[in-house]
Short mmCIF file of N, CA, C and O in Angstrom, two decimals:
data_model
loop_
_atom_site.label_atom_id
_atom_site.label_comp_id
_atom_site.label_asym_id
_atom_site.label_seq_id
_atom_site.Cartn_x
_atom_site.Cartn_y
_atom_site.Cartn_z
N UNK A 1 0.82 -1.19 0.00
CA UNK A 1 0.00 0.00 0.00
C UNK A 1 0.86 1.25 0.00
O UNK A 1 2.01 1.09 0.42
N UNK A 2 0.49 2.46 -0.40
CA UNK A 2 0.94 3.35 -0.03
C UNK A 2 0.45 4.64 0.83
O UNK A 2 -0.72 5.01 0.71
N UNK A 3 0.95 5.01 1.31
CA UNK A 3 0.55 6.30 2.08
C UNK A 3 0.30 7.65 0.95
O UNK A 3 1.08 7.63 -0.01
N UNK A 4 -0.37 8.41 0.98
CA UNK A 4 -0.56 9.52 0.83
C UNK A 4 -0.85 11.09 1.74
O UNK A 4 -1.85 11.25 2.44
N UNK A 5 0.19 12.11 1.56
CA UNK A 5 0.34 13.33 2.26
C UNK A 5 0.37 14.54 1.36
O UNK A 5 1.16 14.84 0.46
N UNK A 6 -0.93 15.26 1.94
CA UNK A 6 -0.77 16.61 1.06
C UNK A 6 -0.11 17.81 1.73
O UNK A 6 0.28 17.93 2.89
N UNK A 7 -0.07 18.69 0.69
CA UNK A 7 0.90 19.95 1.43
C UNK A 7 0.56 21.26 0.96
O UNK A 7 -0.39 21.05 0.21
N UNK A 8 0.78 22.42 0.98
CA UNK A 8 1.23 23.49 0.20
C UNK A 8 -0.39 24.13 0.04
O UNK A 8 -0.51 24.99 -0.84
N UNK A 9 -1.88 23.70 0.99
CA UNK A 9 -2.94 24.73 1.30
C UNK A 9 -2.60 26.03 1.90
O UNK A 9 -1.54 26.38 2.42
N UNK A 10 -3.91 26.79 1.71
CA UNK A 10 -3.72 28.27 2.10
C UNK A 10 -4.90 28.81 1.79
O UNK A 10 -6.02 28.49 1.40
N UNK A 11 -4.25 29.76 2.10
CA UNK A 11 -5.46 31.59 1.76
C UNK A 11 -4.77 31.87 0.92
O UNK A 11 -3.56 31.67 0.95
N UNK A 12 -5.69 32.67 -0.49
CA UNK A 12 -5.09 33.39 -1.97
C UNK A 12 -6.27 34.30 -1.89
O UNK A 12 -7.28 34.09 -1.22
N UNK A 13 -6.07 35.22 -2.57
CA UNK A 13 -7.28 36.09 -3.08
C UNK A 13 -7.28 35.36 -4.46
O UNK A 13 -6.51 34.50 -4.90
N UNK A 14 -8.48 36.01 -5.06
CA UNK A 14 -8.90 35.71 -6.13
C UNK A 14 -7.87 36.19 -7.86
O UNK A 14 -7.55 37.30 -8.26
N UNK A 15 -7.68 35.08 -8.37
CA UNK A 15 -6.30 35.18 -9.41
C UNK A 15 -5.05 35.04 -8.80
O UNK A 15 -4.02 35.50 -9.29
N UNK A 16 -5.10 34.38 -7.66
CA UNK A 16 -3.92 34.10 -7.21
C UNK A 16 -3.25 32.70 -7.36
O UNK A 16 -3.94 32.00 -8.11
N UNK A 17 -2.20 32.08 -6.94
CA UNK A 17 -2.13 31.11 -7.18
C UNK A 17 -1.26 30.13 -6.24
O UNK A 17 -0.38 30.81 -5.71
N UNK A 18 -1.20 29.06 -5.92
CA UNK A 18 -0.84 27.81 -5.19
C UNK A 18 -0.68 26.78 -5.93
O UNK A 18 -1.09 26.62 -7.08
N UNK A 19 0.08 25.88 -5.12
CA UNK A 19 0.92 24.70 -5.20
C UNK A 19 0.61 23.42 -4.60
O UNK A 19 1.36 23.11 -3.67
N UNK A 20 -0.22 22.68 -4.85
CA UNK A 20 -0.32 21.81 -4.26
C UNK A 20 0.79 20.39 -4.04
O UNK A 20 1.01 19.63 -4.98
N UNK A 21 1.26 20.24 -3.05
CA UNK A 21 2.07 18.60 -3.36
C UNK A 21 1.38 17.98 -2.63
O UNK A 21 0.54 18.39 -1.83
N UNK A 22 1.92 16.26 -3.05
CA UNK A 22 1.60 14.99 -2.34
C UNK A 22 2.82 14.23 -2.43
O UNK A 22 3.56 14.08 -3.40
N UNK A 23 2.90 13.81 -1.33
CA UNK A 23 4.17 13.01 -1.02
C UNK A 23 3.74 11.75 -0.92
O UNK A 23 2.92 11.58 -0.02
N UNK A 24 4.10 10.60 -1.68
CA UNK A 24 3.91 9.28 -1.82
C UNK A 24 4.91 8.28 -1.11
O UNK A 24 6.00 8.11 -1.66
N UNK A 25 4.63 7.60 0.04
CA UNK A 25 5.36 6.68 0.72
C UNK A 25 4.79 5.28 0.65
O UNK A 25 3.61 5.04 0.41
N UNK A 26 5.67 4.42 0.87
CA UNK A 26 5.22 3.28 1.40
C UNK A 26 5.42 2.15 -0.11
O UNK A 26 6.57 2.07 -0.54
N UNK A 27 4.81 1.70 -0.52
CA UNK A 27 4.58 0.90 -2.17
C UNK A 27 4.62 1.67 -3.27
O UNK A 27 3.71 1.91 -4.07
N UNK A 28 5.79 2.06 -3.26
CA UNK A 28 5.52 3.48 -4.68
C UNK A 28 6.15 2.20 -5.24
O UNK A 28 5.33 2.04 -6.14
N UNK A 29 7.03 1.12 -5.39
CA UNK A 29 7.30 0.53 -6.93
C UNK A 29 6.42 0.40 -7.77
O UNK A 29 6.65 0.26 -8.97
N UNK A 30 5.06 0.43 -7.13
CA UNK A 30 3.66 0.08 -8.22
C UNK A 30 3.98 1.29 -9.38
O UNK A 30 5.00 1.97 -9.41
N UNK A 31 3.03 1.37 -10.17
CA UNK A 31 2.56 2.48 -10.88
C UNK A 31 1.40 2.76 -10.37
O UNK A 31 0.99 1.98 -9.51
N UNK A 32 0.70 3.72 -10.67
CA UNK A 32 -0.34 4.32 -10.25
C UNK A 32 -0.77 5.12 -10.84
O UNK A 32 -0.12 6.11 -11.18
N UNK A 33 -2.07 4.91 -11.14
CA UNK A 33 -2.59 6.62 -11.66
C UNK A 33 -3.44 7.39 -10.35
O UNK A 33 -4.32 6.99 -9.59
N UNK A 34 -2.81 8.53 -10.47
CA UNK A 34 -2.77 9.58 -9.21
C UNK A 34 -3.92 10.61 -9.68
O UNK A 34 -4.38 10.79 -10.81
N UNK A 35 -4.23 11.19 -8.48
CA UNK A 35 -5.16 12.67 -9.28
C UNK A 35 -5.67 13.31 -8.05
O UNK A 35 -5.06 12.85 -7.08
N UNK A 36 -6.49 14.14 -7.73
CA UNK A 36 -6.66 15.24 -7.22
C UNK A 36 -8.19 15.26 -6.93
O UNK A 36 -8.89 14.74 -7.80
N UNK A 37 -8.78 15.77 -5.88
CA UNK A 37 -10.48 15.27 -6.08
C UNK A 37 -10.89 17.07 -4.98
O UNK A 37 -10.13 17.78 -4.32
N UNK A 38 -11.93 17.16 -5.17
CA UNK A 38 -12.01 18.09 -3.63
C UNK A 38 -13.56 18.27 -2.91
O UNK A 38 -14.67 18.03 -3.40
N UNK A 39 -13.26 18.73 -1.75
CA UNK A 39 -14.81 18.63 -1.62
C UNK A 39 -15.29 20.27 -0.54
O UNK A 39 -14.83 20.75 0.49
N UNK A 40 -16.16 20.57 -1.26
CA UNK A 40 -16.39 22.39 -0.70
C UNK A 40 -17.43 21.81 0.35
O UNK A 40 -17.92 20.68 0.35
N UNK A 41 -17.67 23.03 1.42
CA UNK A 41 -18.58 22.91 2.34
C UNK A 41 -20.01 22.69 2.18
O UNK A 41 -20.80 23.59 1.86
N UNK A 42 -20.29 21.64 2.37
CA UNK A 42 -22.15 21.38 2.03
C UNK A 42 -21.94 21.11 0.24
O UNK A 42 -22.77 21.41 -0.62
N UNK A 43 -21.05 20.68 0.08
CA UNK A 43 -21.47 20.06 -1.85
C UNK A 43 -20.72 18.57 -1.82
O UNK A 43 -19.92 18.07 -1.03
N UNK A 44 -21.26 18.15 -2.84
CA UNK A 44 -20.44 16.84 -3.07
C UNK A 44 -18.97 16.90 -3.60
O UNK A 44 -18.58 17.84 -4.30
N UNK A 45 -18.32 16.05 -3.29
CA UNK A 45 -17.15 15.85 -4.06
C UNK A 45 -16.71 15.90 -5.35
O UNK A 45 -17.33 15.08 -6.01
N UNK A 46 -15.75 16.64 -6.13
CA UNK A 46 -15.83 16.47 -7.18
C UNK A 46 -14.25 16.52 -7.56
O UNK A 46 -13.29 17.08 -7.03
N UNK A 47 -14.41 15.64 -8.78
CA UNK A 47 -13.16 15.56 -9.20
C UNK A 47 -12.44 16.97 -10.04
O UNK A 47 -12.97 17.92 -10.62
N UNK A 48 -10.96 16.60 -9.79
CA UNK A 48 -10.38 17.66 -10.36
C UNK A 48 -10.01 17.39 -11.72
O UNK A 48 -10.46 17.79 -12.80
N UNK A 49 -8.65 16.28 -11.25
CA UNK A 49 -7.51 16.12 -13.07
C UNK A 49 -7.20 14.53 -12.22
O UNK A 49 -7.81 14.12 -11.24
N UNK A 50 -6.36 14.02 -12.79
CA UNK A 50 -5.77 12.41 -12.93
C UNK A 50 -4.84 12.81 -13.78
O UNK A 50 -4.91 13.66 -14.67
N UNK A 51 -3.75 11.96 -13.34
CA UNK A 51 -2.45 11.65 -14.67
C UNK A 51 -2.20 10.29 -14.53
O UNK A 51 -2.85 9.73 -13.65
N UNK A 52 -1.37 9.59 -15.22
CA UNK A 52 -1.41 8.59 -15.69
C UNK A 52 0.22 8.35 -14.92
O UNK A 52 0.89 9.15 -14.28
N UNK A 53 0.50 6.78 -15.32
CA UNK A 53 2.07 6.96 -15.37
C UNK A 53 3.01 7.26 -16.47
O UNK A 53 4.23 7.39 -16.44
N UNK A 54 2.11 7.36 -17.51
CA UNK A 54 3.05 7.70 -18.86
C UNK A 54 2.79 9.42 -19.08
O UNK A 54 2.82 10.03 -20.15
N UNK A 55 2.54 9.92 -17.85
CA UNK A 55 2.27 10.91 -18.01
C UNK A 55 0.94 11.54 -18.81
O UNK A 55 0.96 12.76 -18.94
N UNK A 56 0.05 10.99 -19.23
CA UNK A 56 -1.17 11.39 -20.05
C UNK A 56 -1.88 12.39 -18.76
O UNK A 56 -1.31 12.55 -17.68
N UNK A 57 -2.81 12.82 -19.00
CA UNK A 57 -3.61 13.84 -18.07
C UNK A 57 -5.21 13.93 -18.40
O UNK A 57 -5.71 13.37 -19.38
N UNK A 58 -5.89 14.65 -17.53
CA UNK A 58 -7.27 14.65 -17.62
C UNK A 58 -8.05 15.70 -16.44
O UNK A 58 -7.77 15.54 -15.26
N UNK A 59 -8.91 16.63 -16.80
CA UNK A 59 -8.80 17.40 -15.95
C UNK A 59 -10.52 17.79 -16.39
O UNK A 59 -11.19 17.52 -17.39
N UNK A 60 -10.86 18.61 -15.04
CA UNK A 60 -12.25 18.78 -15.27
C UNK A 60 -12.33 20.20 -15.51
O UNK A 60 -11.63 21.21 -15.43
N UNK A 61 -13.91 19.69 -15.98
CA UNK A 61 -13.74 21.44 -16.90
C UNK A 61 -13.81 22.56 -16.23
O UNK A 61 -13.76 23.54 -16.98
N UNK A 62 -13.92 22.82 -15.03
CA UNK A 62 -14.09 23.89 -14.29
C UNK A 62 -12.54 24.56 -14.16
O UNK A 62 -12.37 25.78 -14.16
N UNK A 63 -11.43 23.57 -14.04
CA UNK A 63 -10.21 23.90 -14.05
C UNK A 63 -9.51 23.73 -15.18
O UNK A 63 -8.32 24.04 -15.13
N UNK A 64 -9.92 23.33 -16.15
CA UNK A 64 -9.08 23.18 -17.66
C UNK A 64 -8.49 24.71 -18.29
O UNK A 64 -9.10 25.57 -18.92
N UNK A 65 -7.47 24.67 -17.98
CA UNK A 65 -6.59 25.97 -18.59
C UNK A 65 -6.14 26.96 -17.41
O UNK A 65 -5.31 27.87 -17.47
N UNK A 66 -6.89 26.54 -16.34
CA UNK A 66 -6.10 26.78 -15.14
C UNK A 66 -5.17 25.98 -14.06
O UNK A 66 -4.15 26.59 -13.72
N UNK A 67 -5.39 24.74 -13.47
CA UNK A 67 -4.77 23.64 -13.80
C UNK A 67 -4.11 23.31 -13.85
O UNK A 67 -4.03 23.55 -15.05
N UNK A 68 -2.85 22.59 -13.56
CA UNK A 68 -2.04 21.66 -14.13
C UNK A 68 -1.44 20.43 -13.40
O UNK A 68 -0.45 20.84 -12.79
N UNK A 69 -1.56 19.51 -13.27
CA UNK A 69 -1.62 18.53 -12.54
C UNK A 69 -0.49 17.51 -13.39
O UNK A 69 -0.78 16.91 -14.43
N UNK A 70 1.41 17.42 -12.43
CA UNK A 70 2.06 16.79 -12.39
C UNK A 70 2.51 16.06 -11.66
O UNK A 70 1.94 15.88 -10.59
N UNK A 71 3.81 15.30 -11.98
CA UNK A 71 4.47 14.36 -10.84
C UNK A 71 5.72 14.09 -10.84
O UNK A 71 6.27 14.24 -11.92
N UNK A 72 6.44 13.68 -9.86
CA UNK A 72 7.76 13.53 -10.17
C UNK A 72 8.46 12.27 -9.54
O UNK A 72 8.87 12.03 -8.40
N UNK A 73 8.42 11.29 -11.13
CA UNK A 73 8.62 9.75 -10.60
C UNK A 73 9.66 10.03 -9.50
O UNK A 73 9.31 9.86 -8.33
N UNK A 74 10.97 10.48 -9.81
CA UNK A 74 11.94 10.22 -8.77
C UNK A 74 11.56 10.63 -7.36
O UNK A 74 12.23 9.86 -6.66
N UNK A 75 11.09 11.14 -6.82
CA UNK A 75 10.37 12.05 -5.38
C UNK A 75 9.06 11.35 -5.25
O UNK A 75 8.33 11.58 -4.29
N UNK A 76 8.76 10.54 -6.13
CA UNK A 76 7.73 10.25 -5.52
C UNK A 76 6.40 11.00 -5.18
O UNK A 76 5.41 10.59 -4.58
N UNK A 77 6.71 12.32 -5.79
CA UNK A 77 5.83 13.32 -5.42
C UNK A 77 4.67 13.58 -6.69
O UNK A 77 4.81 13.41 -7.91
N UNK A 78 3.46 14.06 -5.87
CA UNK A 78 2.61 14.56 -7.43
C UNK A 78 2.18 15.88 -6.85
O UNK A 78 2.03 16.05 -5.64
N UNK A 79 1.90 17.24 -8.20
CA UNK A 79 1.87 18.15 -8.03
C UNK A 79 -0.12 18.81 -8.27
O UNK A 79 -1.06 18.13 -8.67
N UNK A 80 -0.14 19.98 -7.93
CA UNK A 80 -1.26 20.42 -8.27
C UNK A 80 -0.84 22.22 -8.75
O UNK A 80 -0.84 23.08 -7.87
N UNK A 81 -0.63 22.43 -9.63
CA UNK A 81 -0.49 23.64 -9.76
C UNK A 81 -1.62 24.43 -10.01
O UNK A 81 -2.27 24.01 -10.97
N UNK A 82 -2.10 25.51 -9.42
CA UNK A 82 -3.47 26.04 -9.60
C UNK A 82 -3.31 27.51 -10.08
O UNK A 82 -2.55 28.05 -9.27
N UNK A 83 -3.60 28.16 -10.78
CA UNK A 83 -3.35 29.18 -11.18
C UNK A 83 -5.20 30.35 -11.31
O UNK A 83 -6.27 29.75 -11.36
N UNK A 84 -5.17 31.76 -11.32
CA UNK A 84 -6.73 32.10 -11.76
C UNK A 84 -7.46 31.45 -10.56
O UNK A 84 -8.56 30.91 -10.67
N UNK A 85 -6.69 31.54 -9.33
CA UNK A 85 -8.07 31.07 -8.51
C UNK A 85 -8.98 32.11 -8.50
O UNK A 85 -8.90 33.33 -8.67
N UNK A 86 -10.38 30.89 -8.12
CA UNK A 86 -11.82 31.72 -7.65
C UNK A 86 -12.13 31.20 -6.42
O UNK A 86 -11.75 30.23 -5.76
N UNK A 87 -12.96 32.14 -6.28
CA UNK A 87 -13.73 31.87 -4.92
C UNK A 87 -14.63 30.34 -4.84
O UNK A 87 -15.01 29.91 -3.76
N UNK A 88 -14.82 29.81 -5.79
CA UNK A 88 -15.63 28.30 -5.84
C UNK A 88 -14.36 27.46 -6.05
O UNK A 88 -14.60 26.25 -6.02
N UNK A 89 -13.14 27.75 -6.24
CA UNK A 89 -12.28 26.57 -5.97
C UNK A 89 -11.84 26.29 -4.83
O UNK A 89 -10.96 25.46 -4.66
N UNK A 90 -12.67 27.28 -3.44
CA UNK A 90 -12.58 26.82 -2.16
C UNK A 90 -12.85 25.59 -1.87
O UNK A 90 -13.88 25.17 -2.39
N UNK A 91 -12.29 24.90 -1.22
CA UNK A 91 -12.54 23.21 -1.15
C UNK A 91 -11.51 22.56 -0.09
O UNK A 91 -10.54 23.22 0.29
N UNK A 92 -11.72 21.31 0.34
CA UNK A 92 -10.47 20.57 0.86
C UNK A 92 -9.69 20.49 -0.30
O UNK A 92 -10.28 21.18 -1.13
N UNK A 93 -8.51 19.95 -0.89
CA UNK A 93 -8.04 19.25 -1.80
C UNK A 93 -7.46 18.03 -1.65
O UNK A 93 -6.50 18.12 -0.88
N UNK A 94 -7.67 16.73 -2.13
CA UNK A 94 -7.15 15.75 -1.54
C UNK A 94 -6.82 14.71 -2.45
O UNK A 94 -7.72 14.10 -3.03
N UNK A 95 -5.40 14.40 -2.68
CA UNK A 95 -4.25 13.55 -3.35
C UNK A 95 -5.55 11.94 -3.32
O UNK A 95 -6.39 11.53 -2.52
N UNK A 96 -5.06 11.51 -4.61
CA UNK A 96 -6.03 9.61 -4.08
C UNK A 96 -5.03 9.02 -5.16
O UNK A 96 -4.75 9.82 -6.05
N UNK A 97 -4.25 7.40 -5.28
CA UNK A 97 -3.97 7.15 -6.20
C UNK A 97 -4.91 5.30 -6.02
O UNK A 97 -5.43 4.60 -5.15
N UNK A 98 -4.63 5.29 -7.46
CA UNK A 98 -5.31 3.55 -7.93
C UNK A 98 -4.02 2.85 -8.29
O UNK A 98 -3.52 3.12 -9.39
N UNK A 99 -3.49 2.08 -7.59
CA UNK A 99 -3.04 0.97 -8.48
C UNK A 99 -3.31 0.01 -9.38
O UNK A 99 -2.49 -0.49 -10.14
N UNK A 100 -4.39 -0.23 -9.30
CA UNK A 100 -5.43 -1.63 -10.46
C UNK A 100 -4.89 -1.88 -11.31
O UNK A 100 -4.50 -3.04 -11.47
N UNK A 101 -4.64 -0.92 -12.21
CA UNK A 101 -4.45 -0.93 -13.52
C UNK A 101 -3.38 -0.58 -14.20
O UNK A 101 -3.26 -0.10 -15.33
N UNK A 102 -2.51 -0.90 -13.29
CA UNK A 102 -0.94 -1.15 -13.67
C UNK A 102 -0.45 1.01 -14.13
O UNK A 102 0.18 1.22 -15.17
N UNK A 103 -0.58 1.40 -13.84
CA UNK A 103 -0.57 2.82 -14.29
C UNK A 103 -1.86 4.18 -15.14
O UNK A 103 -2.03 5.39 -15.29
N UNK A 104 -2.38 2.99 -15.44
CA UNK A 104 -3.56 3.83 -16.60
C UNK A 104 -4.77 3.92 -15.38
O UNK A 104 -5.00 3.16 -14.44
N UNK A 105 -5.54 5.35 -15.87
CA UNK A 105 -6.77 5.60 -15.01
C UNK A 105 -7.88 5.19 -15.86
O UNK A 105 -8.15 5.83 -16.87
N UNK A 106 -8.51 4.18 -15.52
CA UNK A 106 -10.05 3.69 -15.93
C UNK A 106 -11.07 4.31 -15.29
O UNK A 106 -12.11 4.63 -15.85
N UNK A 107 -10.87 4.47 -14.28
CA UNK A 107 -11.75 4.99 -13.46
C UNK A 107 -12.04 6.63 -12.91
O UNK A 107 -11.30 7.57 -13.20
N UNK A 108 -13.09 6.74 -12.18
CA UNK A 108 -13.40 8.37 -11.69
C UNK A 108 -12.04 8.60 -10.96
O UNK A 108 -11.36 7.58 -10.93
N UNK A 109 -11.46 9.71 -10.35
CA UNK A 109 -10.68 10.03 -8.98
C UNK A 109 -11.28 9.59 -7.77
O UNK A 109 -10.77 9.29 -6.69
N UNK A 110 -12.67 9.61 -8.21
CA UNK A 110 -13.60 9.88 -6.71
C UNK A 110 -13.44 8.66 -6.30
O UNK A 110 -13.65 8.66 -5.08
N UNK A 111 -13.15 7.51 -6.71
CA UNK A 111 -13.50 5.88 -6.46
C UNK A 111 -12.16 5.64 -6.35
O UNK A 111 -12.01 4.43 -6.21
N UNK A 112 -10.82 6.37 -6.35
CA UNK A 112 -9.35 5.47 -6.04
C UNK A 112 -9.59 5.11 -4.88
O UNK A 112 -10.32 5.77 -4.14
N UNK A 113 -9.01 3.97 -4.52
CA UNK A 113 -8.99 3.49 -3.48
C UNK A 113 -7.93 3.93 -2.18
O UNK A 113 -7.83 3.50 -1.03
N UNK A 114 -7.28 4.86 -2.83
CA UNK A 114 -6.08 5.56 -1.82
C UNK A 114 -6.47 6.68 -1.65
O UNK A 114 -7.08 7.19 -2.60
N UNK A 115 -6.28 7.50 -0.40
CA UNK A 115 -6.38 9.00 -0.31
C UNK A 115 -5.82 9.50 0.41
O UNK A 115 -5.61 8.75 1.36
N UNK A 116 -5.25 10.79 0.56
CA UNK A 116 -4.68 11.57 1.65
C UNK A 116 -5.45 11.89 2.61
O UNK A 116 -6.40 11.18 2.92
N UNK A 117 -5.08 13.33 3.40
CA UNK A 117 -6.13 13.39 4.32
C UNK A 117 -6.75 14.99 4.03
O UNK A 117 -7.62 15.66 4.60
N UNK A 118 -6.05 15.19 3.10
CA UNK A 118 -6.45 16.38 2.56
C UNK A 118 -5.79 17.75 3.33
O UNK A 118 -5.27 17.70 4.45
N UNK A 119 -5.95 19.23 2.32
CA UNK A 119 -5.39 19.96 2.66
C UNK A 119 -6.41 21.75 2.06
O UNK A 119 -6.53 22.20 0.92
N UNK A 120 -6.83 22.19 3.12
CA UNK A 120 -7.31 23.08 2.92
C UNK A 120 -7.14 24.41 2.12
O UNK A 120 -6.30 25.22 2.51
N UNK A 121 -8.31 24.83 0.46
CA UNK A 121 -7.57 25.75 0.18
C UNK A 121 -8.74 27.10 0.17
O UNK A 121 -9.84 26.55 0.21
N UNK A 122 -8.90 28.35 0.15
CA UNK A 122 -9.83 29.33 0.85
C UNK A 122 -9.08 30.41 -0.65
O UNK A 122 -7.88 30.54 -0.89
N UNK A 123 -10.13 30.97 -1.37
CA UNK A 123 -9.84 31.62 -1.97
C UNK A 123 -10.83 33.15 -1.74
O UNK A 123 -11.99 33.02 -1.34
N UNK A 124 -10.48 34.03 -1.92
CA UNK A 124 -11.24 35.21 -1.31
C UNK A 124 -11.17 36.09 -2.44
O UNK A 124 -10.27 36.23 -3.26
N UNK A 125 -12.50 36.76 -2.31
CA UNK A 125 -12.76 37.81 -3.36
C UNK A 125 -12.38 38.71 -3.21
O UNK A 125 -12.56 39.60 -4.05
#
């Protein structure tokens, strides 16, 4: 199994921007497809982006072109770069990866079976 740890929440005003990491311990020889999910106060969860291990990507449309969701095999680490925040990308944010499928994402973010514990981000108008 592996562990998952997020990092790098905060306060931004609005068009500002943050960094999300996740630090991956424990069974990283797997591959995994990793991704990003979040959940605002009183709404459901919703997914963000997923990457792959060959690096492919996928991202939802609320954040497409703001966005960017990497990783860095050697560190073990995966990134969330957020750029153009708004006030509705207030949310927890929280790292999840799948192993299943040898690296490729078949599935939602919302259903990995791994997750962090999340990391709070507050964007202000």
């Amino acid at each position: 199994q592996v562990q998952l740890m997020e990092s790098g929440g905060g306060s931004v005003q609005a068009g500002g921007s943050l960094r999300l990491s996740c630090a991956a311990s424990g069974d990283t020889g797997r591959s995994y497809c990793m991704g990003w999910f979040r959940q605002a106060p009183g709404k459901a969860r919703e997914g963000v982006a997923r990457i792959e291990s060959n690096g492919n990507t996928n991202y939802a449309d609320p954040v497409k072109g703001r966005f960017t969701i990497s990783k860095d095999n050697a560190k073990n680490n995966l990134y969330l770069q957020m750029s153009n925040l708004k006030p509705e990308d207030t949310a927890i944010y929280y790292c999840a990866a799948d192993g299943s499928w040898g690296g490729a994402c078949y599935t939602d973010v919302l259903t990995f079976p791994l997750r962090g514990q999340g990391t709070q981000v507050t964007v202000s108008s």
